[in-house]
């Protein structure tokens, strides 16, 4: 390997130029690095929704909520009338029918023609109101709701045929019992059961229960801040 002293003049000049060029490059690199801007790159901020738009949307939602809260008298009335028939009380009964029939001639009983049977039935008398006759008035200022409705009435009398018990049955000569006899007894039984149920307070209980159910239905819609008043037709 040649030393600097053993190099020719041309080789020495080339070596010096090379070193100077390399030094210049290093100095330039150092100056460039020192002069770099270290500030972070600015990232555009996302667009912010303007305040007027936000207020508008909020107000529209509040308006929708307020509309949902408005329960008119017509809405209440329609809801009650949709129920049609409201059964509010029931009376359960067991009745015994003692049926006797005998053939007569010129007002005299014919011997050996007496027919009879002794049976019992279970059944139910249902009472309630006809909701199609309900009328509702709503006073928001006084927080008062007035309901006009009909009195309760017997809606049905049902006999449980599975409960039919025959205790005795006798057919007279030429005087057989028939389905017509049973049906006639059943019709009388239904009328008797309905009358007994009414006499024992079935309709009064049905009226009170109807008022209680209707009041709960209405207050469930409008809230407990209202008072109800019932008027019978």
PDB file of C-alpha atoms in Angstrom, residues 101-104 110-116 170-177:
ATOM      1  CA  UNK A 101    -146.465 -34.015  34.040  1.00  0.00           C
ATOM      2  CA  UNK A 102    -149.682 -36.024  33.974  1.00  0.00           C
ATOM      3  CA  UNK A 103    -152.297 -36.713  31.337  1.00  0.00           C
ATOM      4  CA  UNK A 104    -155.754 -35.256  31.985  1.00  0.00           C
ATOM      5  CA  UNK A 110    -155.592 -40.206  34.203  1.00  0.00           C
ATOM      6  CA  UNK A 111    -154.111 -42.933  36.360  1.00  0.00           C
ATOM      7  CA  UNK A 112    -150.666 -44.313  35.540  1.00  0.00           C
ATOM      8  CA  UNK A 113    -149.908 -41.370  33.174  1.00  0.00           C
ATOM      9  CA  UNK A 114    -147.737 -39.354  35.521  1.00  0.00           C
ATOM     10  CA  UNK A 115    -144.201 -38.688  34.260  1.00  0.00           C
ATOM     11  CA  UNK A 116    -141.497 -37.013  36.285  1.00  0.00           C
ATOM     12  CA  UNK A 170    -140.280 -41.977  35.614  1.00  0.00           C
ATOM     13  CA  UNK A 171    -142.397 -42.258  32.492  1.00  0.00           C
ATOM     14  CA  UNK A 172    -146.154 -42.624  32.741  1.00  0.00           C
ATOM     15  CA  UNK A 173    -148.359 -44.679  30.516  1.00  0.00           C
ATOM     16  CA  UNK A 174    -148.587 -42.928  27.158  1.00  0.00           C
ATOM     17  CA  UNK A 175    -146.739 -39.889  28.564  1.00  0.00           C
ATOM     18  CA  UNK A 176    -143.032 -40.135  27.813  1.00  0.00           C
ATOM     19  CA  UNK A 177    -140.671 -37.322  28.619  1.00  0.00           C
TER      20      UNK A 177
END
